[in-house]
PDB file of C-alpha atoms in Angstrom:
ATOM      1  CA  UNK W   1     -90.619  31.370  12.248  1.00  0.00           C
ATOM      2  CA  UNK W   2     -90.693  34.418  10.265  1.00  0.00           C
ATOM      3  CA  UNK W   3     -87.629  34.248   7.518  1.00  0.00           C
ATOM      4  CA  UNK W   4     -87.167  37.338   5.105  1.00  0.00           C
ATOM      5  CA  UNK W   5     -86.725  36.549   1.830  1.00  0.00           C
ATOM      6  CA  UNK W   6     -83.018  37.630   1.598  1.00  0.00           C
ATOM      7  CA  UNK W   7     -82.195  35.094   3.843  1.00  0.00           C
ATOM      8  CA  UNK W   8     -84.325  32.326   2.253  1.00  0.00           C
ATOM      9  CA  UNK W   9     -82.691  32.795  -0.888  1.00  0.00           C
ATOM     10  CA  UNK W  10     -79.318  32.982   0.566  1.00  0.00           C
ATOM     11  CA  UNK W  11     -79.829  29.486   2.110  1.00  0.00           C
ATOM     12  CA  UNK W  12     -81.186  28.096  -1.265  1.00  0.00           C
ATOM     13  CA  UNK W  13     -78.320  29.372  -3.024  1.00  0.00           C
ATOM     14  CA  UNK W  14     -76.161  27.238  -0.419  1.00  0.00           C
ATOM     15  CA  UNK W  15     -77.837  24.627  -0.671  1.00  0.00           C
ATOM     16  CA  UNK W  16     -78.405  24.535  -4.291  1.00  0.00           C
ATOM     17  CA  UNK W  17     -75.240  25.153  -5.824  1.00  0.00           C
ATOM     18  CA  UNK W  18     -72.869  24.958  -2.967  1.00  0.00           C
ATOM     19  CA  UNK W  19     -71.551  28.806  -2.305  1.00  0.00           C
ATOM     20  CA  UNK W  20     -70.332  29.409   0.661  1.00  0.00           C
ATOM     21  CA  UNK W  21     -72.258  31.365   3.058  1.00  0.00           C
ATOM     22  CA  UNK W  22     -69.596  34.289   2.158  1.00  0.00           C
ATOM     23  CA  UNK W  23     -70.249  34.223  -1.086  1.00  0.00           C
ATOM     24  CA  UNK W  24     -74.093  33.559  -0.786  1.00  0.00           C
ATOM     25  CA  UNK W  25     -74.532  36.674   1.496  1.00  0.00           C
ATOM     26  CA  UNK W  26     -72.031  38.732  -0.886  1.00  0.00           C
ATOM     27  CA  UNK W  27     -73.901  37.483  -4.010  1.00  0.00           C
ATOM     28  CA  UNK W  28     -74.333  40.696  -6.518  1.00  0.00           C
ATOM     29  CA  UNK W  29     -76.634  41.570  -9.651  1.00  0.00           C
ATOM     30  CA  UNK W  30     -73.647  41.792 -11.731  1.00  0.00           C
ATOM     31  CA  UNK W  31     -74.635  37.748 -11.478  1.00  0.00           C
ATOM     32  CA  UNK W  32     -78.643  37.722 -11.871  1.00  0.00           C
ATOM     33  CA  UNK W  33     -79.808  37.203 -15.076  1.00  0.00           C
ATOM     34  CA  UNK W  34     -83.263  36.620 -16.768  1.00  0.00           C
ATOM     35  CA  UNK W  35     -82.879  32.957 -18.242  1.00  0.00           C
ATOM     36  CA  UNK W  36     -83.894  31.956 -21.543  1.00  0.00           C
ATOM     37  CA  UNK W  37     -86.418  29.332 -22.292  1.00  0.00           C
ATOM     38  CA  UNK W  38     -83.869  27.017 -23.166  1.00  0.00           C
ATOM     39  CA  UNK W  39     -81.975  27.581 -19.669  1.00  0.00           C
ATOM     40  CA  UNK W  40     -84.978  26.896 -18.428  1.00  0.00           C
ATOM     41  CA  UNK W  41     -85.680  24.093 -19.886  1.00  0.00           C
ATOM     42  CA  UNK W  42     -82.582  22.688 -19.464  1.00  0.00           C
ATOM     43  CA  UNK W  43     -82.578  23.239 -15.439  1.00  0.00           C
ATOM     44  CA  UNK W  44     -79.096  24.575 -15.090  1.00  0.00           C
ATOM     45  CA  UNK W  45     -76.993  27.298 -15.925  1.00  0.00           C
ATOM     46  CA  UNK W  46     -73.611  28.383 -15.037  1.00  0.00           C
ATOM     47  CA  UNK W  47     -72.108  31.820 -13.817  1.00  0.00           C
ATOM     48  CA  UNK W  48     -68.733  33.033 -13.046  1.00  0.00           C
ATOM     49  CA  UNK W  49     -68.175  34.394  -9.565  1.00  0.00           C
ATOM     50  CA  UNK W  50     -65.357  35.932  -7.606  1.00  0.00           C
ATOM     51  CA  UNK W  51     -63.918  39.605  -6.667  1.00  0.00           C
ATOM     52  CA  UNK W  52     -64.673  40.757 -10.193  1.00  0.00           C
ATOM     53  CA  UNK W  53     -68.306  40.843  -9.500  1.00  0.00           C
ATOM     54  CA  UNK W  54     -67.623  42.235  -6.104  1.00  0.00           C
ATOM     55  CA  UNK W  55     -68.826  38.479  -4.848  1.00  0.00           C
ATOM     56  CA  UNK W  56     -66.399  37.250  -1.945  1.00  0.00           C
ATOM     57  CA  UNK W  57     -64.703  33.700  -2.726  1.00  0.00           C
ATOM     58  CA  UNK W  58     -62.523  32.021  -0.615  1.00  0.00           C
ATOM     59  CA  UNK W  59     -58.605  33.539  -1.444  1.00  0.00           C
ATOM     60  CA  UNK W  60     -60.354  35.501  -3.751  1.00  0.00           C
ATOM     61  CA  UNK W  61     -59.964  32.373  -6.606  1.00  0.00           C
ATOM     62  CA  UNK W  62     -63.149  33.063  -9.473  1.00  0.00           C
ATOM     63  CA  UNK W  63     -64.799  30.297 -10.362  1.00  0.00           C
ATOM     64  CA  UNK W  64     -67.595  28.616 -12.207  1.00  0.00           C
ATOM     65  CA  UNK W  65     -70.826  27.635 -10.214  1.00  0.00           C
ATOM     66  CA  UNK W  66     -74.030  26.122 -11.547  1.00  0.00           C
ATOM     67  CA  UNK W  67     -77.394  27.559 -10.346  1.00  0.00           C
ATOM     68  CA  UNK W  68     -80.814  25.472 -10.955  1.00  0.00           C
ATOM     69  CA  UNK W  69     -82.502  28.041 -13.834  1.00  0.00           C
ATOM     70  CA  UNK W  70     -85.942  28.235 -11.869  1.00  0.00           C
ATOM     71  CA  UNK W  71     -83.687  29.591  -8.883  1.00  0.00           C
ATOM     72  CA  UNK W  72     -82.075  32.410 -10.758  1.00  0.00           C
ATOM     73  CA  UNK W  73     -85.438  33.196 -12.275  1.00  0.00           C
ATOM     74  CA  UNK W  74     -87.112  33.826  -8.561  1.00  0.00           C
ATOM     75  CA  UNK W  75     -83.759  36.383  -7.954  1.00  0.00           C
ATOM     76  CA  UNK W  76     -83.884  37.894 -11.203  1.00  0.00           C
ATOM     77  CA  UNK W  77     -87.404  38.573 -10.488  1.00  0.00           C
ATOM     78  CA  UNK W  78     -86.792  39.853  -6.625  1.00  0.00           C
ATOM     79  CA  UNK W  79     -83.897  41.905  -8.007  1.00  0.00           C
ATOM     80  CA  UNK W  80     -86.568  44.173 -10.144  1.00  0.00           C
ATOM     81  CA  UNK W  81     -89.256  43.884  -6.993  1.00  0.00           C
ATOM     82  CA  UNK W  82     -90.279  46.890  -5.410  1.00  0.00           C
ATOM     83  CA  UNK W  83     -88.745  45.591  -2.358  1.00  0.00           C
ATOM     84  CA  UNK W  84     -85.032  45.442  -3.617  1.00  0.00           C
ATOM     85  CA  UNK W  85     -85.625  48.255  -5.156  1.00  0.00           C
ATOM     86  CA  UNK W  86     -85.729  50.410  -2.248  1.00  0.00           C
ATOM     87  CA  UNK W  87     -83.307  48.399  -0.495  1.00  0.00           C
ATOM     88  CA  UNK W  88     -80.905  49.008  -3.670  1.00  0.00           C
ATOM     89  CA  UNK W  89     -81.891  52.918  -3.895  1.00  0.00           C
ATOM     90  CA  UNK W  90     -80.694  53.154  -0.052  1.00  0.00           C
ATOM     91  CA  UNK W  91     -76.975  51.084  -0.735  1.00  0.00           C
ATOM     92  CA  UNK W  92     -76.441  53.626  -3.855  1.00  0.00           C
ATOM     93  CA  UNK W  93     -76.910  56.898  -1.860  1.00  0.00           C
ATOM     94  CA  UNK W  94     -74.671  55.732   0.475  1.00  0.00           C
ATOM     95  CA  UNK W  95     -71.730  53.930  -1.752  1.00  0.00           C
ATOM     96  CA  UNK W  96     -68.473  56.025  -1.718  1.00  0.00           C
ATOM     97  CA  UNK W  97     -67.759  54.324  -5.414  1.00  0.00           C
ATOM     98  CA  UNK W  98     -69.056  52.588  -7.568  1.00  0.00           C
ATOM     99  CA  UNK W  99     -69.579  48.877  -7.814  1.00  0.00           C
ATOM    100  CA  UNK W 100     -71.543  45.862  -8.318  1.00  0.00           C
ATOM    101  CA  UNK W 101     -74.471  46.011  -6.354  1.00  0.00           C
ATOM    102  CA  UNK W 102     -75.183  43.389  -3.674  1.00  0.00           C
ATOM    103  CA  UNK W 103     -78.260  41.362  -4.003  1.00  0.00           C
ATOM    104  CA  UNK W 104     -78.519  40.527  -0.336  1.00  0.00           C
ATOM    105  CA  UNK W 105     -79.463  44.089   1.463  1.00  0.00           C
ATOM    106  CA  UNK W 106     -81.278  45.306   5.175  1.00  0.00           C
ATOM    107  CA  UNK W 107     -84.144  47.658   4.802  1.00  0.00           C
ATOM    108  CA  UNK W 108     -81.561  50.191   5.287  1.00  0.00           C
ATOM    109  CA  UNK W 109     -79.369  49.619   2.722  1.00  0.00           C
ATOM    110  CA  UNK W 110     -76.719  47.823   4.308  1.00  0.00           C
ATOM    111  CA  UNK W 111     -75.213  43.947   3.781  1.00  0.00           C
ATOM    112  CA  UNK W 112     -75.816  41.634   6.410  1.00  0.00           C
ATOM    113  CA  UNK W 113     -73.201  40.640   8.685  1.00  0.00           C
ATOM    114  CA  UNK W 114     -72.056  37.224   9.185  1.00  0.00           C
ATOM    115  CA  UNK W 115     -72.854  37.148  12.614  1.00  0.00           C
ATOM    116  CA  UNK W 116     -76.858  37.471  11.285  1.00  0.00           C
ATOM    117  CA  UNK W 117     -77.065  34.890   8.964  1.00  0.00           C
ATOM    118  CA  UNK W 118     -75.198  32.615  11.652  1.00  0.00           C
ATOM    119  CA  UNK W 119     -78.193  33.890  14.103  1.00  0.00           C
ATOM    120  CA  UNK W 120     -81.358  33.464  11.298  1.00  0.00           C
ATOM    121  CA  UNK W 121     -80.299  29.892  10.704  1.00  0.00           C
ATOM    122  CA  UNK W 122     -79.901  29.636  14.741  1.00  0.00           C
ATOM    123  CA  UNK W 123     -83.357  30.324  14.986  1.00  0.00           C
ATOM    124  CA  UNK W 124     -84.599  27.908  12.335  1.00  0.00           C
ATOM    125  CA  UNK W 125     -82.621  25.069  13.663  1.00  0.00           C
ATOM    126  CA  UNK W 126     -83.798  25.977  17.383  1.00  0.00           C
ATOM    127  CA  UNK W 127     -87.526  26.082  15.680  1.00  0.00           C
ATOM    128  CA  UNK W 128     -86.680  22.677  13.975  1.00  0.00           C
ATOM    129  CA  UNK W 129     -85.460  20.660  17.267  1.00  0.00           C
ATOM    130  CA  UNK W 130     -88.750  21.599  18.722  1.00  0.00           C
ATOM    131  CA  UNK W 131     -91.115  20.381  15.891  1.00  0.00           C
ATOM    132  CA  UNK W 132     -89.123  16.603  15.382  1.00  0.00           C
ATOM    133  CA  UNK W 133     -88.510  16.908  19.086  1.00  0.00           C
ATOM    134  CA  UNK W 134     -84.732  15.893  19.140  1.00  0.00           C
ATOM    135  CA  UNK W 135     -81.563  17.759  18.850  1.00  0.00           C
ATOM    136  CA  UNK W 136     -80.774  19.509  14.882  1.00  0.00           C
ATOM    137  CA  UNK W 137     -77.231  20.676  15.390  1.00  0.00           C
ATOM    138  CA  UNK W 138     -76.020  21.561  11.479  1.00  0.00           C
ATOM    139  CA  UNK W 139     -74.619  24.469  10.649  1.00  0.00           C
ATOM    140  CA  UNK W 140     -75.363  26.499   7.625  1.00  0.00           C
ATOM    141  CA  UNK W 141     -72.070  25.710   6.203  1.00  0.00           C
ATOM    142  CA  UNK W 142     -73.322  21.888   6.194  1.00  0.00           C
ATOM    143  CA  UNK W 143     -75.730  22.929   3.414  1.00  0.00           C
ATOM    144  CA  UNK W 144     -72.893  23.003   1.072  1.00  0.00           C
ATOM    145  CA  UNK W 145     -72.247  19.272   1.922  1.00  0.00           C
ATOM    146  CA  UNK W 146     -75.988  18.440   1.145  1.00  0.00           C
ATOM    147  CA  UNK W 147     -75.166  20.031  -2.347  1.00  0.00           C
ATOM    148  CA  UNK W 148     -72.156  17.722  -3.172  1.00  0.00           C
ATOM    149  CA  UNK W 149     -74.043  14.911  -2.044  1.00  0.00           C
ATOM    150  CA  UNK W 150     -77.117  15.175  -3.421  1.00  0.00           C
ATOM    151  CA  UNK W 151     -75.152  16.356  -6.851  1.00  0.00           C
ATOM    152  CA  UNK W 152     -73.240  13.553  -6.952  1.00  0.00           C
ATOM    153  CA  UNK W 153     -75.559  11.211  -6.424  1.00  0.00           C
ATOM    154  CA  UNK W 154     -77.687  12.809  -9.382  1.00  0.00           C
ATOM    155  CA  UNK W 155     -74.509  13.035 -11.787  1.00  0.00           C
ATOM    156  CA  UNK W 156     -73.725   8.994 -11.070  1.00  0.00           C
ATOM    157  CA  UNK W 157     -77.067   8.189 -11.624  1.00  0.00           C
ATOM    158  CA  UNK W 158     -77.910  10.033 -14.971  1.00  0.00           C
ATOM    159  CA  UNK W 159     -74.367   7.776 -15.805  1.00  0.00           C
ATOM    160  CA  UNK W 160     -71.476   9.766 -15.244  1.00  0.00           C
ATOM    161  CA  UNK W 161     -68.111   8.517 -14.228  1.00  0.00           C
ATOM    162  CA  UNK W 162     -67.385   8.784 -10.442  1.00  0.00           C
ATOM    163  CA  UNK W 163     -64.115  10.112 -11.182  1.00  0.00           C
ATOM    164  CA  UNK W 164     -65.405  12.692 -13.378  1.00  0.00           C
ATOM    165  CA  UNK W 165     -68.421  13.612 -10.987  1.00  0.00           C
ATOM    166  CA  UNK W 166     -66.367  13.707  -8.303  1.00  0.00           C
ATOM    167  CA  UNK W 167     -64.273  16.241 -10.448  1.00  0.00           C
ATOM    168  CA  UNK W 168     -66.830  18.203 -11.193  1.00  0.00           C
ATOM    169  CA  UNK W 169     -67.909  18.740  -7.648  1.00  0.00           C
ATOM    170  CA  UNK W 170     -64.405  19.881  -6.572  1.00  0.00           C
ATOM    171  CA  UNK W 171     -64.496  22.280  -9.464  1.00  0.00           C
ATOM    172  CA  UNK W 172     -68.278  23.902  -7.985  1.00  0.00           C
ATOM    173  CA  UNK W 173     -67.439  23.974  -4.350  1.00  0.00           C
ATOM    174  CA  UNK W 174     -64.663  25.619  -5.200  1.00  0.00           C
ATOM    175  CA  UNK W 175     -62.209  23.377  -3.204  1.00  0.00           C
ATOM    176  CA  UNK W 176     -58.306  22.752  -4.527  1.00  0.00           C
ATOM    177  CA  UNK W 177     -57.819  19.626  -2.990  1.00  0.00           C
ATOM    178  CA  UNK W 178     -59.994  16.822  -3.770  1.00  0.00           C
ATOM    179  CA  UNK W 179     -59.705  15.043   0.069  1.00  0.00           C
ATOM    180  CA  UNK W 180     -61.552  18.383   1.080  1.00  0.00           C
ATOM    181  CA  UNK W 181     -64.584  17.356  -1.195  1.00  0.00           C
ATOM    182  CA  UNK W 182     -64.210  13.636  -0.115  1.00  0.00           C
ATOM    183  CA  UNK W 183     -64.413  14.606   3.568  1.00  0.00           C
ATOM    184  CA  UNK W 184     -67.807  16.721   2.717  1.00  0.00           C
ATOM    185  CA  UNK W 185     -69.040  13.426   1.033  1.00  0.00           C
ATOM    186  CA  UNK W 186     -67.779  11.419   3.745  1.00  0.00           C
ATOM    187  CA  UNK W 187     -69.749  13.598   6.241  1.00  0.00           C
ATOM    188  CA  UNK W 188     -73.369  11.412   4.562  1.00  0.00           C
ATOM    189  CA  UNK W 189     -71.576   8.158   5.311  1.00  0.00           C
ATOM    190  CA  UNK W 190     -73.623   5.802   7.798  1.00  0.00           C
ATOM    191  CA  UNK W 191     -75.328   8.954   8.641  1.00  0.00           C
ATOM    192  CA  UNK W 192     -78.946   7.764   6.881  1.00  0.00           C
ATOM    193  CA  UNK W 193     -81.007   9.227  10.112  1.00  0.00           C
ATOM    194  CA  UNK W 194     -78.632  12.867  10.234  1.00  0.00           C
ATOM    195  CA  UNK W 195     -79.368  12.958   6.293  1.00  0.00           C
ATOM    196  CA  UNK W 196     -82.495  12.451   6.176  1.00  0.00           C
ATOM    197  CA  UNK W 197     -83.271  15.377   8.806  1.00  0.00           C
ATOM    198  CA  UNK W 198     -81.411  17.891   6.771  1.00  0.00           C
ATOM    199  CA  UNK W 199     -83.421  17.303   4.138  1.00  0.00           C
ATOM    200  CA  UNK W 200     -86.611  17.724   6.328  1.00  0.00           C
ATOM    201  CA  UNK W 201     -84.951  20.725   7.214  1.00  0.00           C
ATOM    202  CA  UNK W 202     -85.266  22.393   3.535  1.00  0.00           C
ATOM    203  CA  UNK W 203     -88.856  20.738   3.079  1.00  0.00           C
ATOM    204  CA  UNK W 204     -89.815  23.303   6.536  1.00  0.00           C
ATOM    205  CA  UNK W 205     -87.588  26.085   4.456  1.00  0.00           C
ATOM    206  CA  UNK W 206     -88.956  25.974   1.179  1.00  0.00           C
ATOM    207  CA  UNK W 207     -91.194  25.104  -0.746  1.00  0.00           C
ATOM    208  CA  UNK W 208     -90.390  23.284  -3.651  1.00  0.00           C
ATOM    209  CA  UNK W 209     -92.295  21.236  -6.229  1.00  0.00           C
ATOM    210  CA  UNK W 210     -89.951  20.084  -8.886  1.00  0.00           C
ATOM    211  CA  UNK W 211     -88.275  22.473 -10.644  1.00  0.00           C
ATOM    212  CA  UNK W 212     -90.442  25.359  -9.039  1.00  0.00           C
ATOM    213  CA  UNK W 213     -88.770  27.202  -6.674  1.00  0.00           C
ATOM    214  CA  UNK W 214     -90.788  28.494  -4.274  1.00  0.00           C
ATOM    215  CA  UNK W 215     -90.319  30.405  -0.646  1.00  0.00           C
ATOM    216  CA  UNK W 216     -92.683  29.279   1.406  1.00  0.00           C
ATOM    217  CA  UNK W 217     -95.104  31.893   2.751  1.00  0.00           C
TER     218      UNK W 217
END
């Protein structure tokens, strides 16, 4: 199917470092940033979001979210494209004040609603069931479990501490209890064959070789 890049990168961003689709969808420049060679070499960097960058987090609590560098290179360089451009141009004329800029904007200048990024990942998961011809019935929100899995799995085996990984995925979801984070990691248990297809669902999304985040054309 036909995905616009807006909502591409909004589902990498979910999947990659865990946002919610909120915040994802209300993700602003105040945020984007050019990385240096050495955040680029080291794969990861960290930003701050929450109501101070006009980003909306859950009870408006700021926090600290890592972002894989190659990722926030492809947004810094859509957020000086031509095509945001316009989009951004279009928001400012009509803003009543000023404030952070969203990242995330229609052709006519406007944020997308909830209710259309709930309908563009409908009709990737509707294109999905038909291509591995049985039922794919995860919701976008489930991309933020595939994030705390597939992190913690990473952080245990480059040697961390499961207490301490599992720490530092409560503190990047963003969640204030840690049996919230445990039932997101609980959601992978014994579920090899559901796993495995949400991953096949990202390989159809994107493109990705590595460290080289690519949307797929």
């Amino acid at each position: 199917i036909s995905l616009p890049l807006e909502f591409s990168y909004m589902f990498m961003l979910m999947r990659y470092t865990g946002m919610r689709r909120s915040e994802a969808n209300s993700i602003t420049t105040a945020v984007v940033i050019k990385p240096t060679p050495e955040q680029l070499s080291k794969g990861y960097l960290t930003v701050t979001i929450g109501p101070r960058f006009g980003i909306m987090t859950k009870n408006s609590k700021e926090r600290e979210i890592e972002i894989p560098s190659a990722l926030m290179n492809n947004l810094y360089q859509y957020s000086i494209s031509a095509r945001y451009i316009k989009r951004r141009d279009k928001f400012i004329t009509k803003a009543e004040e000023k404030s952070p800029i969203p990242l995330f904007l229609n052709n006519r200048g406007g944020s997308f609603s909830a209710t259309t990024v709930n309908g563009r990942w409908g009709e990737i998961r509707n294109a999905l069931a038909l291509r591995i011809g049985q039922a794919f019935d995860h919701k976008v929100h489930n991309l933020r479990s595939t994030y705390a899995v597939e992190r913690l799995k990473a952080l245990l085996n480059a040697g961390m501490q499961q207490g301490d990984a599992l720490s530092f995925i409560q503190s990047k979801l963003g969640h204030s209890d840690l049996t919230t984070t445990l039932h997101y990691l609980k959601q992978a248990e014994g579920r090899d064959e559901a796993f495995k297809w949400a991953e096949v669902a990202l390989d159809h999304l994107f493109n990705i070789d590595g460290s080289d985040f690519e949307v797929a054309q």
